[in-house]
CSV table of C-alpha atoms in Angstrom, one decimal:
chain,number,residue,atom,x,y,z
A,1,UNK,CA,152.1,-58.0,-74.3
A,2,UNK,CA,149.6,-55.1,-73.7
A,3,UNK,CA,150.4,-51.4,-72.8
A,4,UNK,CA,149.0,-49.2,-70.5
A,5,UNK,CA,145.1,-48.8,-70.6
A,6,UNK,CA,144.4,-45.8,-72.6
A,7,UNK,CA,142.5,-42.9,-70.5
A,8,UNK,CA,140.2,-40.8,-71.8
A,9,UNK,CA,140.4,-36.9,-71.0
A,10,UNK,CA,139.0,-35.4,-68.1
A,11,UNK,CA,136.7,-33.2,-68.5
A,12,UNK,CA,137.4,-30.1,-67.1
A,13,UNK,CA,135.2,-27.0,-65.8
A,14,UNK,CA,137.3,-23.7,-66.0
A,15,UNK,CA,135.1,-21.1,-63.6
A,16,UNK,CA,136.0,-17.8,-63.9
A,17,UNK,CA,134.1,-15.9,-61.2
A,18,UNK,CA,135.8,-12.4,-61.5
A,19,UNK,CA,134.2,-9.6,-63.1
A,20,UNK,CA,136.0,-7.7,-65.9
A,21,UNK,CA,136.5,-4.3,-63.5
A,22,UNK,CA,138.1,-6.2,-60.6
A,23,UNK,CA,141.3,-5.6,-61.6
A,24,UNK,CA,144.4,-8.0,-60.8
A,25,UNK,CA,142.1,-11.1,-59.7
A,26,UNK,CA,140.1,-10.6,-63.5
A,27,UNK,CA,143.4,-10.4,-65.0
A,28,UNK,CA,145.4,-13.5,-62.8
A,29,UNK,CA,142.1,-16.0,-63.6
A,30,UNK,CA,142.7,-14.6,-67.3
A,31,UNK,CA,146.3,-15.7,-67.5
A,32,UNK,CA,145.4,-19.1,-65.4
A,33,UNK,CA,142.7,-19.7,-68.0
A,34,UNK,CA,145.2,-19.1,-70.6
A,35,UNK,CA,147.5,-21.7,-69.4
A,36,UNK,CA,144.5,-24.7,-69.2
A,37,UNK,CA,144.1,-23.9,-72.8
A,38,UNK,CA,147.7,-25.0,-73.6
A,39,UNK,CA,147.1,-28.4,-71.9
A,40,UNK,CA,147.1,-31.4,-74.0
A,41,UNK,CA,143.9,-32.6,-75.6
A,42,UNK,CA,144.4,-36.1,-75.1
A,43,UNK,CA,144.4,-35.5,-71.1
A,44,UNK,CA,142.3,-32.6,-70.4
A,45,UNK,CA,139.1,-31.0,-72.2
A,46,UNK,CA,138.4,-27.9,-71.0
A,47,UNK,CA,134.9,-26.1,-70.6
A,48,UNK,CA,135.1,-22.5,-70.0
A,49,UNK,CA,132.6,-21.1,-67.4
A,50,UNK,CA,131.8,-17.5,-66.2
A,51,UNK,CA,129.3,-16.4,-63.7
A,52,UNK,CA,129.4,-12.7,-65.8
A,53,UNK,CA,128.0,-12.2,-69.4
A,54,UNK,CA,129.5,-9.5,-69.6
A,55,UNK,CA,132.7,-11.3,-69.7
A,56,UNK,CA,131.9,-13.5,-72.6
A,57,UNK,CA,133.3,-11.0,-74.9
A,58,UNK,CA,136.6,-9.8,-73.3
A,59,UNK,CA,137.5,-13.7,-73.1
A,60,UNK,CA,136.9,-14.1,-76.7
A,61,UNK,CA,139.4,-11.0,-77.0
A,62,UNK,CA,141.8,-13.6,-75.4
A,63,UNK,CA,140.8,-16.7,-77.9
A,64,UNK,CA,138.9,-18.2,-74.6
A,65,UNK,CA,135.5,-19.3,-75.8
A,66,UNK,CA,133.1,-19.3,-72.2
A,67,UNK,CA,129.9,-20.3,-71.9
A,68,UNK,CA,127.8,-18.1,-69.0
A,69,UNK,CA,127.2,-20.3,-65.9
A,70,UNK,CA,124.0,-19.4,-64.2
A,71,UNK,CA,124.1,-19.8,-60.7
A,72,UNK,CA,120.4,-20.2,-59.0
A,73,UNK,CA,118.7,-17.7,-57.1
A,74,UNK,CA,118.5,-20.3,-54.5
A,75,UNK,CA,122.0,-20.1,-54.5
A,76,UNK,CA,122.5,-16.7,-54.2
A,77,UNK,CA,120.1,-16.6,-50.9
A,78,UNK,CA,122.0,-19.4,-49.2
A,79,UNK,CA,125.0,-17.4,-50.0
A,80,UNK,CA,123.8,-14.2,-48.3
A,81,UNK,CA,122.8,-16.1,-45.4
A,82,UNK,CA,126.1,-17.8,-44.8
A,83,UNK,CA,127.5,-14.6,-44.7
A,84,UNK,CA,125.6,-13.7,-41.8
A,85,UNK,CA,126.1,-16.7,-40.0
A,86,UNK,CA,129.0,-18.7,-41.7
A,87,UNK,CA,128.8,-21.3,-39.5
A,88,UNK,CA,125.7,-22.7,-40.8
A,89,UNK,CA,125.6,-26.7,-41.6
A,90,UNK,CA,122.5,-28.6,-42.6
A,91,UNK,CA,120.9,-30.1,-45.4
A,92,UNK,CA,119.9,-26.6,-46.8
A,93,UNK,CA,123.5,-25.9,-47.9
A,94,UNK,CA,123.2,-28.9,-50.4
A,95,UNK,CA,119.8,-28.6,-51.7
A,96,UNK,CA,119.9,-24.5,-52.5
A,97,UNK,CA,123.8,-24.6,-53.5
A,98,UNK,CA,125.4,-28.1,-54.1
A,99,UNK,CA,122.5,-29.7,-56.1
A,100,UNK,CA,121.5,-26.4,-58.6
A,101,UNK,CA,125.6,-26.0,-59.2
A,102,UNK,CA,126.1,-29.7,-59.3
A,103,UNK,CA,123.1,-30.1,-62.2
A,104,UNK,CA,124.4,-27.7,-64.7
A,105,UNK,CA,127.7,-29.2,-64.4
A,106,UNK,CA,126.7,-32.7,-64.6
A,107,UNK,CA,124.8,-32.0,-67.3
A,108,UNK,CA,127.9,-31.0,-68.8
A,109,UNK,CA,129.7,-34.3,-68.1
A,110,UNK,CA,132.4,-32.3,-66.1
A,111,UNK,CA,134.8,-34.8,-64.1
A,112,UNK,CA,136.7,-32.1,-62.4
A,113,UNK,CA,136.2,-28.4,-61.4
A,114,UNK,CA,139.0,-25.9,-61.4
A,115,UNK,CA,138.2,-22.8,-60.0
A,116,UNK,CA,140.3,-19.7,-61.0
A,117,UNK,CA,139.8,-17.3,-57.8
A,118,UNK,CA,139.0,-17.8,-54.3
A,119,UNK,CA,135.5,-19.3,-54.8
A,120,UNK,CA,132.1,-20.3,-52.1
A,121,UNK,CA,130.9,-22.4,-55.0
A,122,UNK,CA,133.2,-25.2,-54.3
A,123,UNK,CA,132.0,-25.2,-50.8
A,124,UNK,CA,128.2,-26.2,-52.5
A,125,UNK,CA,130.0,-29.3,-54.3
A,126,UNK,CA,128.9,-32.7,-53.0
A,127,UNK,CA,130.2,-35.5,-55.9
A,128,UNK,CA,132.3,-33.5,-57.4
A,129,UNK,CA,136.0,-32.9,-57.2
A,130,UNK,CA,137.9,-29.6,-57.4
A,131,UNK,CA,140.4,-27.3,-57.5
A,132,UNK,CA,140.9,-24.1,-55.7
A,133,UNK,CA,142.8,-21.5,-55.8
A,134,UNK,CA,144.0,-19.4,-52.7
A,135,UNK,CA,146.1,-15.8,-53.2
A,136,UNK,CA,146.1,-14.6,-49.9
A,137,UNK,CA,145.1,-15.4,-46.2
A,138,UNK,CA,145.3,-11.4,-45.3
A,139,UNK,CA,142.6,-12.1,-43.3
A,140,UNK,CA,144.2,-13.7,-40.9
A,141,UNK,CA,147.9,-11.4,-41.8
A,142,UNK,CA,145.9,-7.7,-41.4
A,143,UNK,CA,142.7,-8.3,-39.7
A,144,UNK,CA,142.8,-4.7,-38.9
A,145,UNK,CA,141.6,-3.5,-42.1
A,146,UNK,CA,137.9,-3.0,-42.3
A,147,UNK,CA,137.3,-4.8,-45.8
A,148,UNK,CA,138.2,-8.1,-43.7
A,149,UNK,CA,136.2,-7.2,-40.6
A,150,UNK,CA,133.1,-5.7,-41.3
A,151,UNK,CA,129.6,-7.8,-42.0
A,152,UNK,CA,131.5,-11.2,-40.5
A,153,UNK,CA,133.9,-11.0,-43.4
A,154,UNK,CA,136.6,-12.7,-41.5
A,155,UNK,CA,134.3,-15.0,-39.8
A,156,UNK,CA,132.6,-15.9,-43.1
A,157,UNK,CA,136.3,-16.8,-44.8
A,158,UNK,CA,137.8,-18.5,-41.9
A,159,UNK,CA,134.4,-20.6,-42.5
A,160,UNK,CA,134.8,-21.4,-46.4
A,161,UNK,CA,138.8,-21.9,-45.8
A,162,UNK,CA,138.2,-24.8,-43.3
A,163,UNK,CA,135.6,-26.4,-45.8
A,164,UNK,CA,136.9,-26.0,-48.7
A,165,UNK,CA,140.4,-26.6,-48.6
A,166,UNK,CA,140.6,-30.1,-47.1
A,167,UNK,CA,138.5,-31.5,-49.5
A,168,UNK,CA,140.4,-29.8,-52.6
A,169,UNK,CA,142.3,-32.3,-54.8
A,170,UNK,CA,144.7,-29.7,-55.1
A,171,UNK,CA,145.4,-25.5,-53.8
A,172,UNK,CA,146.8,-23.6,-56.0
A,173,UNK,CA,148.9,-20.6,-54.5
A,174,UNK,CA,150.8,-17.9,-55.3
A,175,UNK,CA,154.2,-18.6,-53.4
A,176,UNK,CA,155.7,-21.0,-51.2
A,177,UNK,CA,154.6,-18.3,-47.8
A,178,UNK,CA,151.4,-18.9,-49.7
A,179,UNK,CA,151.6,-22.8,-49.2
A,180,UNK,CA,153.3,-22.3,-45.5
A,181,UNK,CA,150.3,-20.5,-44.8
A,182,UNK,CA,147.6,-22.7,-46.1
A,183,UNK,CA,149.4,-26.0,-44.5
A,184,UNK,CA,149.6,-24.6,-41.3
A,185,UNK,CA,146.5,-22.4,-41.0
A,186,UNK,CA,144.0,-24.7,-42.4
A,187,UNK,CA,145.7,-28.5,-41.8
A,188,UNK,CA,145.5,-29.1,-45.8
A,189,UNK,CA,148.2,-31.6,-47.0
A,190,UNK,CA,151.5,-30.1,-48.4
A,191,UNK,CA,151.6,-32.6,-51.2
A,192,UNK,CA,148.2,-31.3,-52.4
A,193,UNK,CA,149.2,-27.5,-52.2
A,194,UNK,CA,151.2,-26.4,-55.3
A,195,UNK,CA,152.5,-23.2,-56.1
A,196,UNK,CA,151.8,-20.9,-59.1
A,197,UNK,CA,153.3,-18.1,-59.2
A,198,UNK,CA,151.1,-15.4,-60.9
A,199,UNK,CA,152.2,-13.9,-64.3
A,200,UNK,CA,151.6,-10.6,-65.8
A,201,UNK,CA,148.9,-10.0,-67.7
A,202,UNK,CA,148.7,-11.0,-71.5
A,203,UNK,CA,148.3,-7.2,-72.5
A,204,UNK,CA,151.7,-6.2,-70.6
A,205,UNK,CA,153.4,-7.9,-73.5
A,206,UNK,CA,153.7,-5.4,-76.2
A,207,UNK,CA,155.9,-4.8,-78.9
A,208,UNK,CA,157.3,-1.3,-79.5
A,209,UNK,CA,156.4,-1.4,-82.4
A,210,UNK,CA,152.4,-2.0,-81.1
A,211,UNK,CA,153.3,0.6,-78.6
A,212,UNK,CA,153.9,3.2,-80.9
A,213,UNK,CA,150.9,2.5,-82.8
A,214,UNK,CA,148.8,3.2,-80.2
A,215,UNK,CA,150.8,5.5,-78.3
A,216,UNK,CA,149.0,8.5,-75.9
A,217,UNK,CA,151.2,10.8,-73.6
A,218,UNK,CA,149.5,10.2,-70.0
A,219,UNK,CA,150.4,13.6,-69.1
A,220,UNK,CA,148.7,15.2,-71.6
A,221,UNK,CA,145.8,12.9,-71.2
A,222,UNK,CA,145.8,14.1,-67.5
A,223,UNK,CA,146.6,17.6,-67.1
A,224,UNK,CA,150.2,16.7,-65.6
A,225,UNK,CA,152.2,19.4,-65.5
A,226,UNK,CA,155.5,17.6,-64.8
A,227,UNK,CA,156.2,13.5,-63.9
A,228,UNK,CA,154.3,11.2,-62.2
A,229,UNK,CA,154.6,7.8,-60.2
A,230,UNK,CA,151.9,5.5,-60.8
A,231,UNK,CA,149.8,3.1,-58.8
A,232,UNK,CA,147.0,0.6,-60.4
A,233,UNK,CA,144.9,-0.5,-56.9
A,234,UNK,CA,141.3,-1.1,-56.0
A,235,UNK,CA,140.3,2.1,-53.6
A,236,UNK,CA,140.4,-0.4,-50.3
A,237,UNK,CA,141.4,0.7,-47.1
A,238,UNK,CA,144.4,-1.6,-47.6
A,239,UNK,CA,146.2,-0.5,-50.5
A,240,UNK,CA,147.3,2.1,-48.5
A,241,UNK,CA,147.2,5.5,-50.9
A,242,UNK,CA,147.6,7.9,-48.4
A,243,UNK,CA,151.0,6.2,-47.4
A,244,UNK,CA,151.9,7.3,-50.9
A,245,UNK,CA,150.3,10.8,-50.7
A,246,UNK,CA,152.6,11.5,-47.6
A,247,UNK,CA,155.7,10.5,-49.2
A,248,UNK,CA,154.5,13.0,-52.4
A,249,UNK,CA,154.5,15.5,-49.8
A,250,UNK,CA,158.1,14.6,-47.8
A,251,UNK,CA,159.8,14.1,-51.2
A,252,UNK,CA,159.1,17.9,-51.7
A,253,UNK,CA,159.8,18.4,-48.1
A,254,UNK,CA,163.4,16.6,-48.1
A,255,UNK,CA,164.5,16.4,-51.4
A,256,UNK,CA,163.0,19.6,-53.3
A,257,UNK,CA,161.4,16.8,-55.8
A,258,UNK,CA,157.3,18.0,-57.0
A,259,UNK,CA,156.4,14.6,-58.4
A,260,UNK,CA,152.8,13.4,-59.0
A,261,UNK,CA,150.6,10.2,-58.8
A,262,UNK,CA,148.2,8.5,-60.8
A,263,UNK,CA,145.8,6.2,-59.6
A,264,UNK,CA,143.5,3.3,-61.2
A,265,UNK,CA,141.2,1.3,-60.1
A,266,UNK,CA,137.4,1.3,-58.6
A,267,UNK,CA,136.3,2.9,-55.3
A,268,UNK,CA,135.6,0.2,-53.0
A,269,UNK,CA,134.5,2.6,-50.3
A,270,UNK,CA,138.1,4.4,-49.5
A,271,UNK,CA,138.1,6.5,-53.0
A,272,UNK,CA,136.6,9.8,-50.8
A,273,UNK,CA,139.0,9.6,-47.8
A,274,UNK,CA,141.7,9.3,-50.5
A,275,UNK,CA,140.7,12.6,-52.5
A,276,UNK,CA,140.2,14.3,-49.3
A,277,UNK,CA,144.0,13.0,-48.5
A,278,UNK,CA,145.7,14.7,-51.5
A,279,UNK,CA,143.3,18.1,-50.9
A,280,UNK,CA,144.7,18.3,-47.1
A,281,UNK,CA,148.5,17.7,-48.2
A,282,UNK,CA,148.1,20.0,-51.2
A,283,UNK,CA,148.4,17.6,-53.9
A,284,UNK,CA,145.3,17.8,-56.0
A,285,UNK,CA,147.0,19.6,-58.7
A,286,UNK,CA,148.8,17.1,-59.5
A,287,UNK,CA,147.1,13.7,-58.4
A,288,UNK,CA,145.0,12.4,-60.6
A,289,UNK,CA,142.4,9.5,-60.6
A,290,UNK,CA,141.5,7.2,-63.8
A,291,UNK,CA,139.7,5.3,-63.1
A,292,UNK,CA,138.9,1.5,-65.2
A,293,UNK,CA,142.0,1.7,-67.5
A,294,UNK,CA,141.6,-1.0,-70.4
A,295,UNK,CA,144.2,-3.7,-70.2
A,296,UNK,CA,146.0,-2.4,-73.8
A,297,UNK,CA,145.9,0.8,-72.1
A,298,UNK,CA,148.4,0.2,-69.4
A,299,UNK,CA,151.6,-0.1,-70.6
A,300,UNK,CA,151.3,3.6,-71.8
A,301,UNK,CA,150.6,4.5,-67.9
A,302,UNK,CA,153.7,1.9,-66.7
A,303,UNK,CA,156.2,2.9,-69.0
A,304,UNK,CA,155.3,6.5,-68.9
A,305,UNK,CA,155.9,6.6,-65.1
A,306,UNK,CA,159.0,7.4,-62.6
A,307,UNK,CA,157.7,4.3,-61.0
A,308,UNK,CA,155.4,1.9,-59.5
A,309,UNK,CA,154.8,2.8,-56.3
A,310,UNK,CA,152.8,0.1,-54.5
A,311,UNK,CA,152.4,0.4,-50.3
A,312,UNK,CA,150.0,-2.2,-50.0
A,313,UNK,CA,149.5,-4.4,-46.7
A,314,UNK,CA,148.4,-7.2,-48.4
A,315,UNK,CA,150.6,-9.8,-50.0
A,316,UNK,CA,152.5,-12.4,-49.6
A,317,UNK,CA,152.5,-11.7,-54.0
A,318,UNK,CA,150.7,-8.9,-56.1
A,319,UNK,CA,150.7,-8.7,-59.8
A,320,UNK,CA,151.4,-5.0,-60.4
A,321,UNK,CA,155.2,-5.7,-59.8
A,322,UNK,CA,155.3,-8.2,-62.3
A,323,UNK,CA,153.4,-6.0,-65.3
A,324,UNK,CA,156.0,-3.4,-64.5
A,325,UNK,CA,158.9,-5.7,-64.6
A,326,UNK,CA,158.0,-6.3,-67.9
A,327,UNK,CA,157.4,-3.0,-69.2
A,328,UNK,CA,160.6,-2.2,-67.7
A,329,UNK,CA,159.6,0.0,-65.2
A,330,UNK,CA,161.5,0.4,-61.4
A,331,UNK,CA,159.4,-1.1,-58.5
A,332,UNK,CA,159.0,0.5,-54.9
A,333,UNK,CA,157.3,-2.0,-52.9
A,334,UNK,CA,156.7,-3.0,-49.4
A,335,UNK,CA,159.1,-4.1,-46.8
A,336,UNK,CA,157.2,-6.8,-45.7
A,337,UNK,CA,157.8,-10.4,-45.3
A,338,UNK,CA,156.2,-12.4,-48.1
A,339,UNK,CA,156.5,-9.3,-50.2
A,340,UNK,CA,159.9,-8.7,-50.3
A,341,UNK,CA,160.4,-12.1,-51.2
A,342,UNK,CA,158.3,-11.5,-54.3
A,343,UNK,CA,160.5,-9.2,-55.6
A,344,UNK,CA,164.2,-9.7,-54.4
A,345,UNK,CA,166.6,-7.5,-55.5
A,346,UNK,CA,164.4,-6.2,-58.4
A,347,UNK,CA,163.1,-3.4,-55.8
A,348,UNK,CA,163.4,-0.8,-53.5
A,349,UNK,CA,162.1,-1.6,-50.1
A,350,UNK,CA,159.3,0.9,-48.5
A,351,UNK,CA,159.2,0.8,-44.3
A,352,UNK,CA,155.2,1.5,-44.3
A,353,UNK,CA,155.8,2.9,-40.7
A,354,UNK,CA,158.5,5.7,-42.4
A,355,UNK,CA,156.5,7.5,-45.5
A,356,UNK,CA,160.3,9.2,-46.3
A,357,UNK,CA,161.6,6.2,-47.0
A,358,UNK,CA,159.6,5.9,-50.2
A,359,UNK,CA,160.8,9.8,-50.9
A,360,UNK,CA,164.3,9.2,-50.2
A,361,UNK,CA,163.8,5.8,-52.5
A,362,UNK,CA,162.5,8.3,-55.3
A,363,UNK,CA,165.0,10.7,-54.7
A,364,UNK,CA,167.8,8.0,-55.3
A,365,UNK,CA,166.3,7.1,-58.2
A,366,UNK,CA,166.0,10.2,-60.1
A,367,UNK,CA,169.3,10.6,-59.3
A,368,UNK,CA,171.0,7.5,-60.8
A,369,UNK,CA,170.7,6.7,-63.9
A,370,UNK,CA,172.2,3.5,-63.2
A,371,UNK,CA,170.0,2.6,-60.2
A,372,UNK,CA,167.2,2.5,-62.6
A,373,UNK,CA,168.6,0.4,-65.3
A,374,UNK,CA,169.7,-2.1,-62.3
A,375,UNK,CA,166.4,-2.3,-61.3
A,376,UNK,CA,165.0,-2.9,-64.2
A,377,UNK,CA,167.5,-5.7,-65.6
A,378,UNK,CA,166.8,-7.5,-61.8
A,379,UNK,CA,163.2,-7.3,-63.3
A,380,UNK,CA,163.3,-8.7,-66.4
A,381,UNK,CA,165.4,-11.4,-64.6
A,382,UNK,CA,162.9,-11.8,-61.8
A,383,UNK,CA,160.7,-12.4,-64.4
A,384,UNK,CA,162.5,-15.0,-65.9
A,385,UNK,CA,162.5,-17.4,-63.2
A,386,UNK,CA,159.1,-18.4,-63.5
A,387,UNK,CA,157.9,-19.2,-67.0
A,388,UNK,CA,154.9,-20.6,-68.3
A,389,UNK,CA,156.4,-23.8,-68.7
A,390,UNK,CA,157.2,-24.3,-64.9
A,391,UNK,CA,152.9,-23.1,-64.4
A,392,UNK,CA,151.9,-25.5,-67.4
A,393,UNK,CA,153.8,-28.3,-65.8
A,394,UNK,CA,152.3,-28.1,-61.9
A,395,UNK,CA,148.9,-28.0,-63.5
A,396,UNK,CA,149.3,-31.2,-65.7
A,397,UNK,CA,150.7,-32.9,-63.1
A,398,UNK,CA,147.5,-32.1,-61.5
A,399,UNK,CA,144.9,-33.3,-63.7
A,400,UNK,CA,147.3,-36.5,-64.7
A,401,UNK,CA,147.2,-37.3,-61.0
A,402,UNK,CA,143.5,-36.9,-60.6
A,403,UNK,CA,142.7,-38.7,-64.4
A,404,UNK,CA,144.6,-41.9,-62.7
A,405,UNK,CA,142.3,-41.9,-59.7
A,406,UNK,CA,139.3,-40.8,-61.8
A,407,UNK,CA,139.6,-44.2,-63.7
A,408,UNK,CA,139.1,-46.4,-60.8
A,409,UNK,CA,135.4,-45.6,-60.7
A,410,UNK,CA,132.2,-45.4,-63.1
């Protein structure tokens, strides 16, 4: 009697497309990249791709060996044309994109693509089958905000969505709104859409004894004269800074409280109107902007903080919660369906209409003790719901689902 046919491995192309200073998304395809490496041998092999040499090295930091994937010039011109008219179709699509991508990864012997962010690549795939990966649709949940509206953006998106995300073996979200979302907006299956929650990032687990080690006291670092909240965001339009400024201002206003900020994270065109923010409300004294910050580097600005303070628009998830969950650190976050959700009870609620509800939030919490350390046990807990092993498991299902089909042709 003869057992099951034995099946060799797939072989699978991880793409990392994110550059090293674009914050959460670098540091979410880290952690997903992370996870395909703890996938068994016998059913996956895994080949490491990033579109960034400048990459190479921070992934080796993280034991992930990459090669750099070269994307053709060709390529790049059909990409800038579908920008400005995303509706294109035609034979050009597959020759400049499809064919160049296709090659290097043939040559490769690559079975099946997973692609770690939001990606147009997978739109230039002909033959071969992929993964994708969706965190948001806030295209279609803020289309206010100019980031998603200027140069065709949302035109250009709603485009690559309705392309790529039929033909996907699977989507990869971040949360089940994330999978509501994607099923209803874009027709894909709900069998093929999976969540995976996101994870914070490998350097947010720190020993105190490491901590110590390399400790550095923000405030001196800074100039801070007395405490600070702190805020790790991309300078877009909707991350919504000056929300935060304005409850600086009414915390001092209503509750006597002279708290200050810091902010990370690289000007994507909003950085001046934010600056210009704090001089009008008579907080540059004590705001202060840093910047890059190095991923060992954060916990120091976490734990060293009141709190995270995030008033984005954009959800339904968002990783900075989760790193301050696990540096034990209390969490104000939006009010928002999707985002509220993502944190549960482990978090004070911010109305984003109502910039003294984040003060009176802040004023609680310097004022309780307690309130703090419940916030920070719901955290840890919150944390603790989804593990590794519930990711690892949704993404071998995956790739054992597609090695059965795979082995029905040559």
């Amino acid at each position: 009697m003869s057992g099951a046919p034995v099946m060799r491995p797939v072989r699978l192309a991880v793409v990392l497309e994110q550059e090293i200073h674009q914050g959460g998304g670098y540091q979410q395809s880290v952690n997903a990249a992370r996870l395909v490496m703890r996938l068994p041998r016998d059913l996956a092999e895994p080949v490491f791709l990033t579109l960034h040499e400048g990459n190479l090295a921070a992934l080796e930091r993280h034991g992930i060996r990459a090669s750099h994937l070269r994307v053709s010039a060709a390529a790049r011109v059909l990409a800038r044309i579908e920008h400005e008219w995303p509706n294109l179709h035609g034979p050009c699509r597959t020759l400049a994109g499809g064919a160049a991508l296709e090659a290097q990864l043939s040559r490769r012997g690559i079975d099946l693509v997973y692609f770690l962010s939001p990606s147009l690549l997978a739109r230039h795939l002909d033959t071969l089958n992929y993964i994708t990966t969706v965190w948001d649709l806030c295209h279609r949940d803020e289309p206010e905000f100019p980031e998603v509206r200027r140069g065709r953006e949302f035109e250009q998106r709603e485009s690559v969505y309705h392309s790529i995300l039929p033909r996907a073996t699977a989507v990869l979200v971040d949360s089940e709104a994330g999978r509501y979302n994607v099923v209803r907006r874009y027709g894909v299956d709900a069998w093929r859409t999976h969540v995976m929650p996101f994870s914070p990032a490998a350097a947010q687990d720190i020993s105190d004894e490491a901590y110590q080690a390399g400790f550095f006291d923000v405030k001196e670092r800074y100039g801070l004269a007395g405490d600070y909240v702190f805020y790790p965001a991309q300078f877009w339009p909707h991350k919504n800074h000056v929300y935060l400024l304005e409850g600086l201002q009414r915390l001092e206003q209503l509750h006597g409280h002279r708290l200050g900020a810091v902010f990370s994270g690289g000007d994507k065109g909003n950085l001046a109107f934010v600056k210009a923010k704090a001089e009008k409300l008579g907080l540059a004294d004590r705001v202060r902007f840093a910047g890059f910050v190095p991923d060992g580097q954060m916990p120091y600005f976490y734990r060293q903080s009141v709190a995270l303070v995030m008033p984005t628009y954009f959800g339904p998830t968002n990783l900075p919660p989760l790193e301050a969950f696990a540096n034990s650190v209390p969490v104000l976050y939006p009010d928002k369906p999707g985002l509220r959700e993502q944190v549960g009870d482990a978090a004070l609620l911010m109305d984003l209409r109502r910039p003294d509800s984040m003060a009176r939030h802040l004023a609680d919490l310097m004022a309780s003790p307690g309130l703090r350390a419940r916030l920070v046990a719901a955290g840890h807990a919150k944390l603790a719901r989804h593990s590794d092993e519930d990711r690892l498991a949704t993404l071998r299902a995956i790739v054992e689902d597609f090695r059965r089909r795979r082995a029905a042709w040559r």
